[in-house]
Amino acid sequence: MKEIEWYHTKDGFTVKGQFFSPISMVAHIERLNGVKVLAKKSWGMTDDFEAFFEYKGHRFIVETPFVEVEVAAFDKRIPKEIIKEVLEHAANYSWVNPVTFIWAMLRYFILPFNPPAKK
């Protein structure tokens, strides 16, 4: 497992690490019971990446604005304990094996670009 750093931001937290891709972070977060990946945006020749997931009825985003992987909540009223659960899970990042990584890439490839509207 590679060493990663994380710190709180205004809307969530940022995980810094050069040795994993955002897809492996989303695949790792998906291991948290109850997470559902809703949508993914990425472009072949760019560093832009966004993935949207839901946990306990709250929406989160994983994105790569620069070299870091950022995870943030959409709803500013999200309970702190739910943010903490996701943060701690992401901070305990564990290696995603190549088969899981490839399977995640294929599954995420067919997801819509935008998450469905909340009801």
PDB file of C-alpha atoms in Angstrom:
ATOM      1  CA  MET A   1       0.000   0.000   0.000  1.00  0.00           C
ATOM      2  CA  LYS A   2       1.306   3.441  -0.915  1.00  0.00           C
ATOM      3  CA  GLU A   3       1.342   6.232   1.622  1.00  0.00           C
ATOM      4  CA  ILE A   4      -1.299   8.887   1.076  1.00  0.00           C
ATOM      5  CA  GLU A   5      -2.116  12.147   2.826  1.00  0.00           C
ATOM      6  CA  TRP A   6      -5.539  13.662   3.331  1.00  0.00           C
ATOM      7  CA  TYR A   7      -6.786  16.959   4.649  1.00  0.00           C
ATOM      8  CA  HIS A   8     -10.121  18.672   5.096  1.00  0.00           C
ATOM      9  CA  THR A   9     -11.287  21.267   2.609  1.00  0.00           C
ATOM     10  CA  LYS A  10     -14.259  23.612   2.755  1.00  0.00           C
ATOM     11  CA  ASP A  11     -16.673  21.115   1.206  1.00  0.00           C
ATOM     12  CA  GLY A  12     -15.090  17.753   1.990  1.00  0.00           C
ATOM     13  CA  PHE A  13     -11.557  16.484   1.852  1.00  0.00           C
ATOM     14  CA  THR A  14      -8.661  15.970  -0.501  1.00  0.00           C
ATOM     15  CA  VAL A  15      -6.600  12.832  -0.736  1.00  0.00           C
ATOM     16  CA  LYS A  16      -3.089  13.412  -2.044  1.00  0.00           C
ATOM     17  CA  GLY A  17      -1.124  10.595  -3.577  1.00  0.00           C
ATOM     18  CA  GLN A  18       0.746  10.078  -6.813  1.00  0.00           C
ATOM     19  CA  PHE A  19       0.502   6.304  -6.922  1.00  0.00           C
ATOM     20  CA  PHE A  20      -3.168   5.634  -7.534  1.00  0.00           C
ATOM     21  CA  SER A  21      -5.684   6.679 -10.116  1.00  0.00           C
ATOM     22  CA  PRO A  22      -9.045   8.271  -9.361  1.00  0.00           C
ATOM     23  CA  ILE A  23     -10.693   5.078 -10.648  1.00  0.00           C
ATOM     24  CA  SER A  24      -8.891   3.029  -8.012  1.00  0.00           C
ATOM     25  CA  MET A  25     -10.033   5.519  -5.350  1.00  0.00           C
ATOM     26  CA  VAL A  26     -13.654   5.220  -6.530  1.00  0.00           C
ATOM     27  CA  ALA A  27     -13.318   1.415  -6.581  1.00  0.00           C
ATOM     28  CA  HIS A  28     -11.939   1.592  -3.029  1.00  0.00           C
ATOM     29  CA  ILE A  29     -14.776   3.869  -1.853  1.00  0.00           C
ATOM     30  CA  GLU A  30     -17.249   1.482  -3.479  1.00  0.00           C
ATOM     31  CA  ARG A  31     -16.084  -1.155  -0.980  1.00  0.00           C
ATOM     32  CA  LEU A  32     -17.859   0.856   1.739  1.00  0.00           C
ATOM     33  CA  ASN A  33     -21.145  -0.940   2.300  1.00  0.00           C
ATOM     34  CA  GLY A  34     -24.010   1.141   0.907  1.00  0.00           C
ATOM     35  CA  VAL A  35     -22.057   3.156  -1.681  1.00  0.00           C
ATOM     36  CA  LYS A  36     -23.580   3.347  -5.149  1.00  0.00           C
ATOM     37  CA  VAL A  37     -21.606   4.896  -8.008  1.00  0.00           C
ATOM     38  CA  LEU A  38     -24.078   6.919 -10.087  1.00  0.00           C
ATOM     39  CA  ALA A  39     -22.125   8.563 -12.901  1.00  0.00           C
ATOM     40  CA  LYS A  40     -18.637   9.206 -14.235  1.00  0.00           C
ATOM     41  CA  LYS A  41     -17.154  11.886 -16.485  1.00  0.00           C
ATOM     42  CA  SER A  42     -13.685  11.689 -17.914  1.00  0.00           C
ATOM     43  CA  TRP A  43     -12.010  12.569 -21.157  1.00  0.00           C
ATOM     44  CA  GLY A  44      -9.443  10.366 -22.859  1.00  0.00           C
ATOM     45  CA  MET A  45      -6.622  12.840 -23.376  1.00  0.00           C
ATOM     46  CA  THR A  46      -7.069  15.003 -20.277  1.00  0.00           C
ATOM     47  CA  ASP A  47      -6.656  14.772 -16.532  1.00  0.00           C
ATOM     48  CA  ASP A  48     -10.299  15.716 -15.951  1.00  0.00           C
ATOM     49  CA  PHE A  49     -12.217  13.128 -13.958  1.00  0.00           C
ATOM     50  CA  GLU A  50     -15.460  13.290 -12.000  1.00  0.00           C
ATOM     51  CA  ALA A  51     -17.365  10.412 -10.450  1.00  0.00           C
ATOM     52  CA  PHE A  52     -20.582  10.799  -8.497  1.00  0.00           C
ATOM     53  CA  PHE A  53     -21.640   8.408  -5.766  1.00  0.00           C
ATOM     54  CA  GLU A  54     -24.305   8.182  -3.117  1.00  0.00           C
ATOM     55  CA  TYR A  55     -23.872   7.014   0.469  1.00  0.00           C
ATOM     56  CA  LYS A  56     -26.754   6.867   2.942  1.00  0.00           C
ATOM     57  CA  GLY A  57     -28.842   9.084   0.661  1.00  0.00           C
ATOM     58  CA  HIS A  58     -26.171  11.798   0.315  1.00  0.00           C
ATOM     59  CA  ARG A  59     -24.295  12.637  -2.853  1.00  0.00           C
ATOM     60  CA  PHE A  60     -20.535  12.897  -3.092  1.00  0.00           C
ATOM     61  CA  ILE A  61     -18.137  13.635  -5.916  1.00  0.00           C
ATOM     62  CA  VAL A  62     -14.634  12.340  -6.588  1.00  0.00           C
ATOM     63  CA  GLU A  63     -12.710  14.651  -8.902  1.00  0.00           C
ATOM     64  CA  THR A  64      -9.194  15.477 -10.033  1.00  0.00           C
ATOM     65  CA  PRO A  65      -8.863  19.234 -10.402  1.00  0.00           C
ATOM     66  CA  PHE A  66      -5.056  18.966 -10.451  1.00  0.00           C
ATOM     67  CA  VAL A  67      -2.882  16.023  -9.375  1.00  0.00           C
ATOM     68  CA  GLU A  68      -4.817  15.351  -6.177  1.00  0.00           C
ATOM     69  CA  VAL A  69      -7.983  13.316  -5.888  1.00  0.00           C
ATOM     70  CA  GLU A  70     -10.683  15.339  -4.128  1.00  0.00           C
ATOM     71  CA  VAL A  71     -13.783  13.916  -2.481  1.00  0.00           C
ATOM     72  CA  ALA A  72     -16.563  16.323  -1.505  1.00  0.00           C
ATOM     73  CA  ALA A  73     -20.216  16.272  -0.496  1.00  0.00           C
ATOM     74  CA  PHE A  74     -22.813  17.945  -2.731  1.00  0.00           C
ATOM     75  CA  ASP A  75     -25.157  18.801   0.132  1.00  0.00           C
ATOM     76  CA  LYS A  76     -23.663  21.250   2.625  1.00  0.00           C
ATOM     77  CA  ARG A  77     -26.078  20.009   5.305  1.00  0.00           C
ATOM     78  CA  ILE A  78     -24.735  16.468   5.263  1.00  0.00           C
ATOM     79  CA  PRO A  79     -24.277  15.099   8.795  1.00  0.00           C
ATOM     80  CA  LYS A  80     -20.658  15.251   9.943  1.00  0.00           C
ATOM     81  CA  GLU A  81     -20.681  11.591  10.992  1.00  0.00           C
ATOM     82  CA  ILE A  82     -21.476  10.514   7.414  1.00  0.00           C
ATOM     83  CA  ILE A  83     -18.665  12.681   6.032  1.00  0.00           C
ATOM     84  CA  LYS A  84     -16.375  11.158   8.664  1.00  0.00           C
ATOM     85  CA  GLU A  85     -17.317   7.610   7.593  1.00  0.00           C
ATOM     86  CA  VAL A  86     -16.459   8.352   3.961  1.00  0.00           C
ATOM     87  CA  LEU A  87     -13.298  10.296   4.924  1.00  0.00           C
ATOM     88  CA  GLU A  88     -11.973   7.547   7.159  1.00  0.00           C
ATOM     89  CA  HIS A  89     -12.705   4.915   4.542  1.00  0.00           C
ATOM     90  CA  ALA A  90     -10.914   6.928   1.830  1.00  0.00           C
ATOM     91  CA  ALA A  91      -7.988   7.683   4.157  1.00  0.00           C
ATOM     92  CA  ASN A  92      -7.592   3.941   4.760  1.00  0.00           C
ATOM     93  CA  TYR A  93      -7.078   3.414   1.042  1.00  0.00           C
ATOM     94  CA  SER A  94      -5.971  -0.102   0.262  1.00  0.00           C
ATOM     95  CA  TRP A  95      -4.587  -1.434  -2.972  1.00  0.00           C
ATOM     96  CA  VAL A  96      -7.125  -2.339  -5.647  1.00  0.00           C
ATOM     97  CA  ASN A  97      -5.988  -5.429  -7.517  1.00  0.00           C
ATOM     98  CA  PRO A  98      -5.684  -5.229 -11.324  1.00  0.00           C
ATOM     99  CA  VAL A  99      -8.734  -7.407 -12.029  1.00  0.00           C
ATOM    100  CA  THR A 100     -10.936  -5.240  -9.777  1.00  0.00           C
ATOM    101  CA  PHE A 101      -9.459  -2.101 -11.368  1.00  0.00           C
ATOM    102  CA  ILE A 102     -10.193  -3.288 -14.924  1.00  0.00           C
ATOM    103  CA  TRP A 103     -13.698  -4.446 -13.953  1.00  0.00           C
ATOM    104  CA  ALA A 104     -14.344  -1.041 -12.333  1.00  0.00           C
ATOM    105  CA  MET A 105     -13.108   0.770 -15.467  1.00  0.00           C
ATOM    106  CA  LEU A 106     -15.492  -1.244 -17.633  1.00  0.00           C
ATOM    107  CA  ARG A 107     -18.462  -0.719 -15.299  1.00  0.00           C
ATOM    108  CA  TYR A 108     -17.778   2.999 -14.908  1.00  0.00           C
ATOM    109  CA  PHE A 109     -17.325   3.415 -18.685  1.00  0.00           C
ATOM    110  CA  ILE A 110     -20.993   2.620 -19.329  1.00  0.00           C
ATOM    111  CA  LEU A 111     -22.317   4.885 -16.566  1.00  0.00           C
ATOM    112  CA  PRO A 112     -24.041   8.134 -17.568  1.00  0.00           C
ATOM    113  CA  PHE A 113     -22.038  11.378 -17.496  1.00  0.00           C
ATOM    114  CA  ASN A 114     -24.393  13.050 -15.026  1.00  0.00           C
ATOM    115  CA  PRO A 115     -26.125  11.641 -11.961  1.00  0.00           C
ATOM    116  CA  PRO A 116     -29.921  11.451 -12.036  1.00  0.00           C
ATOM    117  CA  ALA A 117     -31.827  14.361 -10.526  1.00  0.00           C
ATOM    118  CA  LYS A 118     -32.614  13.910  -6.841  1.00  0.00           C
ATOM    119  CA  LYS A 119     -36.275  13.398  -6.052  1.00  0.00           C
TER     120      LYS A 119
END
